[in-house]
Coordinates of C-alpha atoms in Angstrom, one line a residue:
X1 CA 16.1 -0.3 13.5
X2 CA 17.1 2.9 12.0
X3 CA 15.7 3.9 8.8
X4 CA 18.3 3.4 5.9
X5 CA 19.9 6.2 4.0
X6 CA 18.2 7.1 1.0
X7 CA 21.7 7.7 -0.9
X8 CA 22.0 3.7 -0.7
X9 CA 19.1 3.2 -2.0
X10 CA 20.0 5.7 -4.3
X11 CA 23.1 4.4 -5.7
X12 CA 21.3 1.1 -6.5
X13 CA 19.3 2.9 -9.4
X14 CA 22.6 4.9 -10.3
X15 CA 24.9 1.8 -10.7
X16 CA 23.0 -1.3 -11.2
X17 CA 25.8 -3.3 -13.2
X18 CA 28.2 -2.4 -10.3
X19 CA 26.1 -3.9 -7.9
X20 CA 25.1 -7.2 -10.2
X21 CA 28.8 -8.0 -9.7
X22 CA 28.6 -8.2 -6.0
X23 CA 24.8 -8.3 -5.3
X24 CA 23.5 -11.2 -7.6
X25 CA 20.5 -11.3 -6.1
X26 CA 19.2 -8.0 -4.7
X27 CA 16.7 -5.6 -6.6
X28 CA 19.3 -3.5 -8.4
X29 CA 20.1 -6.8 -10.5
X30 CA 17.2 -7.9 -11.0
X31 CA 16.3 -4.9 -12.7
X32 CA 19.5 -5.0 -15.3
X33 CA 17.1 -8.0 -16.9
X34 CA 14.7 -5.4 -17.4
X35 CA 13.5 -5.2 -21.5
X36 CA 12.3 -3.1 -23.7
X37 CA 8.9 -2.1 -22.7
X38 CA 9.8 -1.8 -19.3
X39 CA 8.5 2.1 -19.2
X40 CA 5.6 0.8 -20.9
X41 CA 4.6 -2.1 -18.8
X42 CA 7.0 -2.6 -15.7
X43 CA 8.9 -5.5 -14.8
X44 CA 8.6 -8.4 -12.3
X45 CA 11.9 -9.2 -10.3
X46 CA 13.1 -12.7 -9.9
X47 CA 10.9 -15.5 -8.4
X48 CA 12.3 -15.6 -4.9
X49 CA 11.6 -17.0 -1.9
X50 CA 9.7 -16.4 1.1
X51 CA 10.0 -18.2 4.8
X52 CA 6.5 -18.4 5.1
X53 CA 3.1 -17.9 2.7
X54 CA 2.5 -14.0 3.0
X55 CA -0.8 -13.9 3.7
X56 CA -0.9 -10.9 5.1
X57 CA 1.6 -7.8 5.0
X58 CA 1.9 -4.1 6.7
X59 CA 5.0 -1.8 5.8
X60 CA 6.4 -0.8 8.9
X61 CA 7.7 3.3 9.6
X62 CA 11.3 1.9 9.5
X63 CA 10.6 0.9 5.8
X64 CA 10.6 -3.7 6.4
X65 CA 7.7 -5.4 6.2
X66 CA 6.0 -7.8 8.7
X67 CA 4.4 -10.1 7.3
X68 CA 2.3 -13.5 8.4
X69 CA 0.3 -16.6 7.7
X70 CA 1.7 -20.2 7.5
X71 CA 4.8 -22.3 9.3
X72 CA 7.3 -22.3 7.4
X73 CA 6.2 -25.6 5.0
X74 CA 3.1 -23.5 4.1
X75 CA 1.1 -25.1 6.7
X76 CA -1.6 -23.1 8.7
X77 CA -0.7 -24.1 12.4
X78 CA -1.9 -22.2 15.7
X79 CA 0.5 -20.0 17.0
X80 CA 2.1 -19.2 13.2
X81 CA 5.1 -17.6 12.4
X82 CA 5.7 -14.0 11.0
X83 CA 8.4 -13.0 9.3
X84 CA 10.7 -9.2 8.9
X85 CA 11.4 -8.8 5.7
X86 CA 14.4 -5.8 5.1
X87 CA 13.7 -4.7 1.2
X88 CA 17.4 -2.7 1.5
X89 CA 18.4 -6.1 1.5
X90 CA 17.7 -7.5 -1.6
X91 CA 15.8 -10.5 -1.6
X92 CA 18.4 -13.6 0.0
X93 CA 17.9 -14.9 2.6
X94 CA 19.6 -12.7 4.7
X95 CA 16.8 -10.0 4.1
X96 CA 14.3 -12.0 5.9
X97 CA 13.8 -12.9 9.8
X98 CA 11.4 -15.7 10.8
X99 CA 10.1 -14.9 14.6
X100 CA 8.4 -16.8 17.0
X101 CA 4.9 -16.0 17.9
X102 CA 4.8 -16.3 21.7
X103 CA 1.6 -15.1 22.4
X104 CA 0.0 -18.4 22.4
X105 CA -3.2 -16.8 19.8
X106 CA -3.5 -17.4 16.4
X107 CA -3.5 -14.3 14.3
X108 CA -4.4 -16.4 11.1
X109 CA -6.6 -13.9 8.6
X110 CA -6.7 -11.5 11.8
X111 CA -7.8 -8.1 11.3
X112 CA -5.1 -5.2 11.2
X113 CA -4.1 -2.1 11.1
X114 CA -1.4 0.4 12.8
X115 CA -1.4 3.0 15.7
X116 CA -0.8 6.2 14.8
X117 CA 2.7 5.3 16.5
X118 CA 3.8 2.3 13.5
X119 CA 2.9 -0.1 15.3
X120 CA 0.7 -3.1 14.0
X121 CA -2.6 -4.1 15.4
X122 CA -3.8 -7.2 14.8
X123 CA -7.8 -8.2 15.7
X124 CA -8.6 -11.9 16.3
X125 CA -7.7 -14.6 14.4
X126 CA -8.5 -18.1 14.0
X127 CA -9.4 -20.7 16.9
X128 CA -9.2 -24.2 17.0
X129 CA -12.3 -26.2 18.4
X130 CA -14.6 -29.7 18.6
X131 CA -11.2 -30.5 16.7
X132 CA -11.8 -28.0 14.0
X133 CA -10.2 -24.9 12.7
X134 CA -11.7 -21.8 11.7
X135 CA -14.1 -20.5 14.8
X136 CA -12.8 -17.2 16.0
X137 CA -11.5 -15.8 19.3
X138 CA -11.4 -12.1 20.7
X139 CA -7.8 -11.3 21.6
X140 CA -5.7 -8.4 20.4
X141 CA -2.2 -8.6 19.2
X142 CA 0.3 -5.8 18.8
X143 CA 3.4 -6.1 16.8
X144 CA 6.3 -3.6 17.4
X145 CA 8.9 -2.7 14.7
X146 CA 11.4 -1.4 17.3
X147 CA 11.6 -4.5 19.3
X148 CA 10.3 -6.8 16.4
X149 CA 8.0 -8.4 19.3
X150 CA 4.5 -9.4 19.2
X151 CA 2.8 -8.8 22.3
X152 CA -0.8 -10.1 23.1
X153 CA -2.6 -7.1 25.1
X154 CA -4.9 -7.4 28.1
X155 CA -8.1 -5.9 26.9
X156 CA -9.7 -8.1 24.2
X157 CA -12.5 -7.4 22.0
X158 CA -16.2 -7.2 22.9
X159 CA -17.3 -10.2 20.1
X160 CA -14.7 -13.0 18.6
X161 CA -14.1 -12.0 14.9
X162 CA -12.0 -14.2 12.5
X163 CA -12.0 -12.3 9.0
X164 CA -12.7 -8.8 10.6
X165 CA -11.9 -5.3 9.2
X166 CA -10.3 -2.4 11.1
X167 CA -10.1 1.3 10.2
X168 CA -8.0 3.6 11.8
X169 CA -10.2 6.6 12.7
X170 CA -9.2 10.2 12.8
X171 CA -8.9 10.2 16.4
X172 CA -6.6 7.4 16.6
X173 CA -8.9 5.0 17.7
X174 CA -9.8 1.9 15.7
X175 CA -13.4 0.6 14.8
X176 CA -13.4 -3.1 14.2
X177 CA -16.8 -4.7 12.2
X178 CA -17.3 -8.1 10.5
X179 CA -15.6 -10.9 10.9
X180 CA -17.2 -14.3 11.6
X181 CA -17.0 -15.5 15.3
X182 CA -17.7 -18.8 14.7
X183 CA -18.6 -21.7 11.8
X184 CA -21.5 -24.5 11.4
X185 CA -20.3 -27.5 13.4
X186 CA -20.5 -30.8 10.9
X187 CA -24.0 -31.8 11.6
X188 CA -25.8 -29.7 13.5
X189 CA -26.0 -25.7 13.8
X190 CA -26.1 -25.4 17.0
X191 CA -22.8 -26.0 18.6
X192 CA -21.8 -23.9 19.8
X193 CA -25.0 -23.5 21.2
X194 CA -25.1 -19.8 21.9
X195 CA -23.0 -18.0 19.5
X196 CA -24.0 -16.8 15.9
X197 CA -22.0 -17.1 12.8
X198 CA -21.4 -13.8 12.0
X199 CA -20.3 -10.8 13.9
X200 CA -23.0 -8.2 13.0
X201 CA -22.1 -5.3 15.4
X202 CA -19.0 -3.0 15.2
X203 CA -16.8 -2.1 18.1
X204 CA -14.2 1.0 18.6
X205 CA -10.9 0.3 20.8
X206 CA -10.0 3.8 22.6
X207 CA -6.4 4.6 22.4
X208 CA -6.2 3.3 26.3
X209 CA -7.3 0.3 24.6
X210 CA -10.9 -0.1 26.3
X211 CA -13.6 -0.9 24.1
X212 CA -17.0 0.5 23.4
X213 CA -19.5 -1.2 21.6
X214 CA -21.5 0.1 18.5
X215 CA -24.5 -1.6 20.1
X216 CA -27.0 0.5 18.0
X217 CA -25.4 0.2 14.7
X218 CA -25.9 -3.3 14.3
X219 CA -26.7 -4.6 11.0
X220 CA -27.0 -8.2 9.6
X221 CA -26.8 -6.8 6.2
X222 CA -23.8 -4.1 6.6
X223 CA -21.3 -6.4 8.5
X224 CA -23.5 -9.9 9.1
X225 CA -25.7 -11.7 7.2
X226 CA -27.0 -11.5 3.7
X227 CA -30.3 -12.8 3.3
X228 CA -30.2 -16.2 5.9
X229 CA -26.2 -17.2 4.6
X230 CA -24.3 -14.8 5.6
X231 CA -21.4 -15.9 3.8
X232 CA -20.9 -12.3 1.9
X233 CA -20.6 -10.0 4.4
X234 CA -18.9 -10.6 7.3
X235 CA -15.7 -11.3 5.0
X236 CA -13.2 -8.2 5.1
X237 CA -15.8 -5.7 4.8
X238 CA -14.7 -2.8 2.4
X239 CA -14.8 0.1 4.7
X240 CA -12.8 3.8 4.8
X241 CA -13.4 6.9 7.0
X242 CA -15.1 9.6 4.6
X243 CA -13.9 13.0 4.4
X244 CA -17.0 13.8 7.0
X245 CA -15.5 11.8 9.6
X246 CA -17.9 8.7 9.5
X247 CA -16.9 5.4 8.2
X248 CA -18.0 4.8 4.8
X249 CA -19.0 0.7 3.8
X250 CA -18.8 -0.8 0.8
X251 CA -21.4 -4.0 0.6
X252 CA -20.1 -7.0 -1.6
X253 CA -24.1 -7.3 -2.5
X254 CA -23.7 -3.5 -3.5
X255 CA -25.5 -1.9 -1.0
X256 CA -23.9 1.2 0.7
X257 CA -24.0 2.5 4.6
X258 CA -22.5 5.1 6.6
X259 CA -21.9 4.2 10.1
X260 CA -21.4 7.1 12.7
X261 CA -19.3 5.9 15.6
X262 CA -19.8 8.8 17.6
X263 CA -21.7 7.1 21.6
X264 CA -23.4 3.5 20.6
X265 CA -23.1 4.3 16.8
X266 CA -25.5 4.7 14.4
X267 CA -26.0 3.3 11.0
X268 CA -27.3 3.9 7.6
X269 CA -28.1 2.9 4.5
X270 CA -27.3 5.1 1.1
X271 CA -30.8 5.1 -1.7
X272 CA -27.3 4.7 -4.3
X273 CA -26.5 1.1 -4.8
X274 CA -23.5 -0.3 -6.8
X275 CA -23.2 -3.4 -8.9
X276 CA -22.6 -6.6 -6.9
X277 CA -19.1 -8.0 -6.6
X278 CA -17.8 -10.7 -5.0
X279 CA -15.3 -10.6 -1.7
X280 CA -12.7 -12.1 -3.8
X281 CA -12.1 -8.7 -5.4
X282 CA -10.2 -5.7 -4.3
X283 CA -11.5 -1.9 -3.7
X284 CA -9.4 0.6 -3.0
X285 CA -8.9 4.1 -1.9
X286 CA -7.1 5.8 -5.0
X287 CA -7.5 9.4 -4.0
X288 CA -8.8 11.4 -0.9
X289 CA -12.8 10.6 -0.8
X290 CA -12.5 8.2 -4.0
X291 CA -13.1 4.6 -4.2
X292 CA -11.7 2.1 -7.7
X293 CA -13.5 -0.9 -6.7
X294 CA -13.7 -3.9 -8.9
X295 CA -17.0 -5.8 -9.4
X296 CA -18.3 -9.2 -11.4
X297 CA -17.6 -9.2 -14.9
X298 CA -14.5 -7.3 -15.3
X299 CA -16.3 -4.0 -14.7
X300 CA -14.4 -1.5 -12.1
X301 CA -16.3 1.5 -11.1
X302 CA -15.0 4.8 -8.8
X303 CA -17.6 5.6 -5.9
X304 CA -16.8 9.4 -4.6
X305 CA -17.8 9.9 -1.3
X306 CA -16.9 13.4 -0.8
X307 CA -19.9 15.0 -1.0
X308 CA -22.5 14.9 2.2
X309 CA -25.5 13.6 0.5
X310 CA -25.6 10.1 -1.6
X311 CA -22.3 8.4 -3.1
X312 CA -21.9 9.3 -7.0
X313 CA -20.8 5.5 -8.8
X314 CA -19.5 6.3 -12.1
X315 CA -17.5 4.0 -14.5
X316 CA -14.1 2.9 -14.1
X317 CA -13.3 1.5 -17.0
X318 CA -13.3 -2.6 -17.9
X319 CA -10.8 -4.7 -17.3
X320 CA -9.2 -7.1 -19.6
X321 CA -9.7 -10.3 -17.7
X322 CA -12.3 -12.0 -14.3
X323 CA -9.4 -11.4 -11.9
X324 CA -11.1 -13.5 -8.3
X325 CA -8.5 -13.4 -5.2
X326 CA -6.5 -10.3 -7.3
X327 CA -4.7 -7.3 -5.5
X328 CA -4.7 -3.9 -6.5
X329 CA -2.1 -1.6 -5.1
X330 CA -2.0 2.6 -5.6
X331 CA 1.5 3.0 -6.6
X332 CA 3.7 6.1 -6.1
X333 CA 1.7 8.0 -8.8
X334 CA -1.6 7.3 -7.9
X335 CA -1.9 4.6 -10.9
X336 CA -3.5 1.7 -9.3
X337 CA -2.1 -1.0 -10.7
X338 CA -4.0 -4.9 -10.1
X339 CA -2.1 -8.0 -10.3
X340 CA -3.1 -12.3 -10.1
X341 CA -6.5 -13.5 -9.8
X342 CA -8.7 -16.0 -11.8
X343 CA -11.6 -16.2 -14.0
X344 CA -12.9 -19.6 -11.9
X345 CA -11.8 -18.7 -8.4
X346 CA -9.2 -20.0 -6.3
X347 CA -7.8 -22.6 -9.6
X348 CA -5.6 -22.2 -12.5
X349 CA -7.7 -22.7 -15.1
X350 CA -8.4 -19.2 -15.9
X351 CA -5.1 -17.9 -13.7
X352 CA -3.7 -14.8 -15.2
X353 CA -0.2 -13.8 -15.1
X354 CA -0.3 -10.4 -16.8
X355 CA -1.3 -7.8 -15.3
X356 CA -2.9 -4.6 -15.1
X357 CA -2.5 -0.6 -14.7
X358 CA -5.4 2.0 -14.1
X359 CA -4.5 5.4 -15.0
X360 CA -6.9 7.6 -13.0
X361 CA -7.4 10.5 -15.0
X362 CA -8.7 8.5 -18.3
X363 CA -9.9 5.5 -16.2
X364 CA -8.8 3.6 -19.3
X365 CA -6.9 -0.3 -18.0
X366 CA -4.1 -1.3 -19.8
X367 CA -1.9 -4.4 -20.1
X368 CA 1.4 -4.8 -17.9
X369 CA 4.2 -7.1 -17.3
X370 CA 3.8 -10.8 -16.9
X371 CA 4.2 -12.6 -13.0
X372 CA 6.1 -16.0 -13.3
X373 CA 3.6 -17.7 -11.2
X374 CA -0.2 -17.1 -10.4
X375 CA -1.5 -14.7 -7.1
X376 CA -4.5 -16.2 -6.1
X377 CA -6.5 -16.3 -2.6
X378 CA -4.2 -15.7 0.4
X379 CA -2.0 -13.2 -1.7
X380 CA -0.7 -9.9 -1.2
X381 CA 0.8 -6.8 -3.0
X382 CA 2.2 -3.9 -0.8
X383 CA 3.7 -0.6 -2.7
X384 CA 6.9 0.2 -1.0
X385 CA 9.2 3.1 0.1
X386 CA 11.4 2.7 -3.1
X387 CA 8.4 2.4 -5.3
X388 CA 8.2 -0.7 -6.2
X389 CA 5.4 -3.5 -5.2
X390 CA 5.9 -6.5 -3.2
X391 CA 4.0 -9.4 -4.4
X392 CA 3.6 -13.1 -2.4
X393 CA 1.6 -15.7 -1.2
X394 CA -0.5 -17.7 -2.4
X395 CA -2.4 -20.9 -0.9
X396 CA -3.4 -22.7 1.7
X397 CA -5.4 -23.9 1.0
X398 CA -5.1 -23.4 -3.0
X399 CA -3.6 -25.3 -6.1
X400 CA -0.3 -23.9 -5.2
X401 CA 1.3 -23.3 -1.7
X402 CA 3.1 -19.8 -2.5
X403 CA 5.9 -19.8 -0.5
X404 CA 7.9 -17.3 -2.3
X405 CA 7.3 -13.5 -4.1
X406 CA 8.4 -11.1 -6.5
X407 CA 9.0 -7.2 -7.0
X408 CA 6.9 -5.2 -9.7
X409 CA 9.0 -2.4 -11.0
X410 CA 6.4 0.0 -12.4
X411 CA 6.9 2.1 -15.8
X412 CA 7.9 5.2 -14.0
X413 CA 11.0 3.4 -12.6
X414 CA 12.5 3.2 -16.1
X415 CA 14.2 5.3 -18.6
X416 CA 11.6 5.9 -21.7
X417 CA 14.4 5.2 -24.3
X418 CA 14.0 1.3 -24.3
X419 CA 16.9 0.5 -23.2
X420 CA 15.2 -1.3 -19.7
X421 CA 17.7 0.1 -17.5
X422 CA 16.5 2.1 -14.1
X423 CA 15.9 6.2 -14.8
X424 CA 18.4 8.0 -12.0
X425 CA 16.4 9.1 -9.3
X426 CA 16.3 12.5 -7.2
X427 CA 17.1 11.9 -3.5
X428 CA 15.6 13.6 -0.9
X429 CA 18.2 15.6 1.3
X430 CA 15.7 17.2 3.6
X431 CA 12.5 16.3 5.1
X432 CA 10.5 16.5 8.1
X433 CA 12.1 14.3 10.7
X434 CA 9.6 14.8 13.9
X435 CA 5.7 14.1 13.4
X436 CA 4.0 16.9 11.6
X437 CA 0.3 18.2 12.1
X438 CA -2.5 18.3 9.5
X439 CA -2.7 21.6 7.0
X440 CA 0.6 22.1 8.0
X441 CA 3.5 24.0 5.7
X442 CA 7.0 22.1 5.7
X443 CA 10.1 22.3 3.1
X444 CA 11.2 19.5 1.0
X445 CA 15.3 19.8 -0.6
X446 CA 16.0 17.2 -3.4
X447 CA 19.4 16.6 -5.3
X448 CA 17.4 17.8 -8.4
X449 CA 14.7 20.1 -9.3
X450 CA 11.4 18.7 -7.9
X451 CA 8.4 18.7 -10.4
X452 CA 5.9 16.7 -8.0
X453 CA 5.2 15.3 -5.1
X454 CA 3.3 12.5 -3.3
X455 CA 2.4 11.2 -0.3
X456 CA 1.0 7.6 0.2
X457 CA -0.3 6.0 3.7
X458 CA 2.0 2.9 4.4
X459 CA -0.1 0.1 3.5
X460 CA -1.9 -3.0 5.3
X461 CA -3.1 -5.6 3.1
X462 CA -5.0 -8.9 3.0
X463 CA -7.4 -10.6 1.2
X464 CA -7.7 -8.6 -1.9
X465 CA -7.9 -5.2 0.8
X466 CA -5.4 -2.9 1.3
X467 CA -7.7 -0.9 4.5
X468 CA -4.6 1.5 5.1
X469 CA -3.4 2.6 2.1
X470 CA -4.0 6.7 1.1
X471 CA -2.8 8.9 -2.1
X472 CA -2.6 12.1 -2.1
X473 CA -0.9 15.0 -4.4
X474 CA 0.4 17.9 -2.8
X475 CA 0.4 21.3 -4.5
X476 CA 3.9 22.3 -5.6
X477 CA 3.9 25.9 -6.1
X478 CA 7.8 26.0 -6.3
X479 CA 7.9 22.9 -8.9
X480 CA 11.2 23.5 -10.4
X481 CA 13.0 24.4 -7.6
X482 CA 15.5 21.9 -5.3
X483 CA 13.8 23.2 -2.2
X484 CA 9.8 23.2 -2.2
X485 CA 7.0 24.0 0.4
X486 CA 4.1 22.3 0.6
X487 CA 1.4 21.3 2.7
X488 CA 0.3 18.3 4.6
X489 CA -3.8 17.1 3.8
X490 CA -6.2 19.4 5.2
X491 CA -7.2 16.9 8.5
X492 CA -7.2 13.4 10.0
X493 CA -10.7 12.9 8.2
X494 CA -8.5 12.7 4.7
X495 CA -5.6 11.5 6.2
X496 CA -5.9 9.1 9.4
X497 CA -3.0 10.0 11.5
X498 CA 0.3 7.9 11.7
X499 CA 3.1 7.1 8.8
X500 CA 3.2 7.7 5.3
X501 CA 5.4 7.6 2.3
X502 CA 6.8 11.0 0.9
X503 CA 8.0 11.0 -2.8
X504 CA 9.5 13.6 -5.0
X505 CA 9.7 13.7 -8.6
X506 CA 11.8 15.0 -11.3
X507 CA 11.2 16.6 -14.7
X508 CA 11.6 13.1 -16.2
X509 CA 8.4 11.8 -13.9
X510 CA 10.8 9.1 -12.1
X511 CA 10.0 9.2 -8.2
X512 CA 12.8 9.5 -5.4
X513 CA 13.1 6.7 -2.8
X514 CA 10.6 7.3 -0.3
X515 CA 11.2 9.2 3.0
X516 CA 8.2 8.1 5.6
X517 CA 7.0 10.8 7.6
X518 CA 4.8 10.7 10.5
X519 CA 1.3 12.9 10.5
X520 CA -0.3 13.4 13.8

């Protein structure tokens, strides 16, 4: 699928009462509902629905989202569904596709993450066995935009993982640690006899897609167990590439490591700690070498890891509410904006539908717009190419089985006099159409003067961790101009190589539509 036209995206900003007339249930009329403090707070779209619970979701280069998780009642089932979702659509039905998955694995809360091609990797799954769900199984699934096919390769991983993380490294290669690879049988711990609960030693797949394991790296408390339970660790562990070229890890206990994956790997632990969290809660990379990640108690805190000696933790600010099983997203600005969640887990008790924006340079939270229903475990939020942020899922299992989603409009989307209606945008006439290298000059033209602009890594995200996702500002000498040079990040150590999101911005701080660029 081609790419659409930013112009048509365009003209749904330009002339959104037009469109309500013939479109009543795309994004353009949605946002004619928009109110008063939309460029304060944002706006949510309409409720709408979704052919299967989101569970997980990766923006493809061609600007749809794949998504995955249930059948279409919401149900988990073994070879599950995943659907194409075309957000120059609108949001009928007629926007989504629900494909088969003919692969015959189970890529239920799979790892993931794309090939510096676009294409979607997917790392394990769940496995069904002694009539119960939730062991874990070693295959490797790759889903392909062009052909909208999932293909199951040859060469699977070295352990089972179910839960795992994957990080694109600057080579290209991927390094896969945690996950579980398998779960206490009912009444006895030892079937299956032979394999442990946890998966405590990391793995790279080579381009080729051989794998090599980290056999020396292996760490029960990094990526396995934590104390005897293990039931911390092994879930999604937080974990970016550094701007050194190692992997940097994140420890829901608080603890921090650096692993090298350079021959069998090696591993090590940081003397700086950071205050526990739980692995219900979402870090994120908000800026080259700069973690926000959200602890206990409504405390965030920012963990640099540019320097070569220890991390620095300092404060991020405190949030307004306990947000368990929340999202955070960086938007188009480099905001980073958290939605859903709960004070008491995976319930509605203490379910909160507002939510919440965190400017960067003051570090200071503050209130935004109100969800219709509550995000909690097993949802997502995905920024996309027109600046907005998908939002879904929910369930399964949970109080509510989510089968639908909405679109957060952010306050930059929206003209500051009150009046809720969408700010015209500048459209990108120009950009680089053929991959581009790192610390590499290229010319941007715009409809308008440009006064900024952005570039953000196209996202993969699930379970409160978005492991893709990159901001970046580039320098704009010729702000002001229509046509502007700039400069792609310094190297694949900053900025893994594959797709990402290329925004311009005009005088009024409103953001074009997105043109996705590939750096490699």
């Amino acid at each position: 699928m081609m790419f659409k036209r930013p112009e048509i995206w365009h003209l749904k900003y330009l002339f959104p009462a037009v469109l309500v007339l013939f479109l009543s249930f795309t994004i353009a009329a949605v946002a004619v509902a928009a109110g008063s403090q939309a460029h304060l707070k944002g706006r949510f779209g309409l409720l709408h629905d979704w052919p299967v619970v989101p569970i997980a979701m990766m923006l493809m280069p061609d600007g749809r989202v794949v998504a995955y998780g249930t059948d279409t009642v919401g149900t988990q089932i073994g070879n599950l569904l995943y659907v194409t979702w075309d957000p120059t659509l609108g949001i009928g039905s007629n926007a989504f596709e629900t494909l088969p998955n003919t692969t015959l694995t189970d890529i239920y809360c799979a790892g993931q993450a794309h090939l510096p091609d676009g294409r979607g990797l997917f790392f394990g799954g769940d496995a069904f066995l002694n009539t119960k769900r939730q062991y874990a199984h070693d295959n490797v699934n790759i889903f392909d935009s062009s052909t909208d096919t999932l293909t199951h390769l040859p060469q699977n991983m070295t352990f089972k993982r179910w839960y795992a993380t994957a990080v694109t490294l600057p080579n290209g290669q991927h390094a896969v640690m945690g996950g579980r690879n398998s779960r206490d049988f009912p009444g006895t711990r030892t079937i299956p006899a032979t394999v442990a609960t946890y998966s405590p030693t990391p793995e790279v797949r080579a381009k080729n897609g051989r794998w090599r394991t980290l056999s020396s790296a292996t760490s029960d408390a990094a990526y396995g167990a934590l104390g005897s339970t293990g039931e911390e660790a092994w879930f999604y562990p937080r974990a970016w590439v550094n701007p050194q070229g190692k992997l940097f890890i994140l420890g829901h206990n608080g603890a921090m490591y650096q692993l090298n994956t350079s021959g069998t790997g090696t591993l090590s632990k940081y003397l700086s700690t950071i205050a526990p969290g739980l692995n219900s809660l979402p870090s994120i990379m908000y800026a080259p070498g700069r973690i926000l990640s959200i602890r206990d108690n409504r405390t965030a805190f920012v963990v640099n890891i540019n320097g070569n000696g220890e991390p620095v933790v300092t404060s991020g600010g405190t949030l307004a509410k306990n947000r368990q099983y929340s999202n955070a997203t960086v938007l188009a600005n480099g905001f980073v904006w958290v939605n859903g969640g709960s004070s008491t887990g995976n319930d509605l008790v203490g379910a909160a539908l507002d939510s919440e924006l965190w400017n960067p340079n003051t570090r200071v939270w503050k209130s935004t717009a109100r969800a219709a229903t509550p995000r909690l475990y097993h949802s997502t939020s995905l920024l996309l190419p027109d600046g907005s942020v998908i939002t879904g899922g929910g369930g399964t299992p949970g109080p509510l089985t989510q089968l639908n989603g909405e679109i957060y409009y952010p306050p930059y989307l929206f003209k500051k006099d009150g009046s809720g209606q969408f700010s015209p945008r500048p459209v990108i006439v120009d950009a680089p159409t053929t991959m581009i290298s790192w610390n590499q000059q290229f010319s941007i033209e715009a409809t308008e003067s440009i006064f900024r602009v952005t570039l953000v890594r196209i996202g993969a995200t699930t379970h409160a961790f978005n492991n893709e996702t990159r901001f970046f500002n580039l320098s704009t000498p010729q702000k002001g101009n229509n046509i502007v040079t700039v400069k792609t990040p310094v190297s694949a150590r900053v900025a893994p190589p594959g797709f990402y999101m290329l925004f311009v911005w005009n005088i009024d701080g409103t953001p074009s539509v997105a043109k996705i660029v590939q750096i490699g």
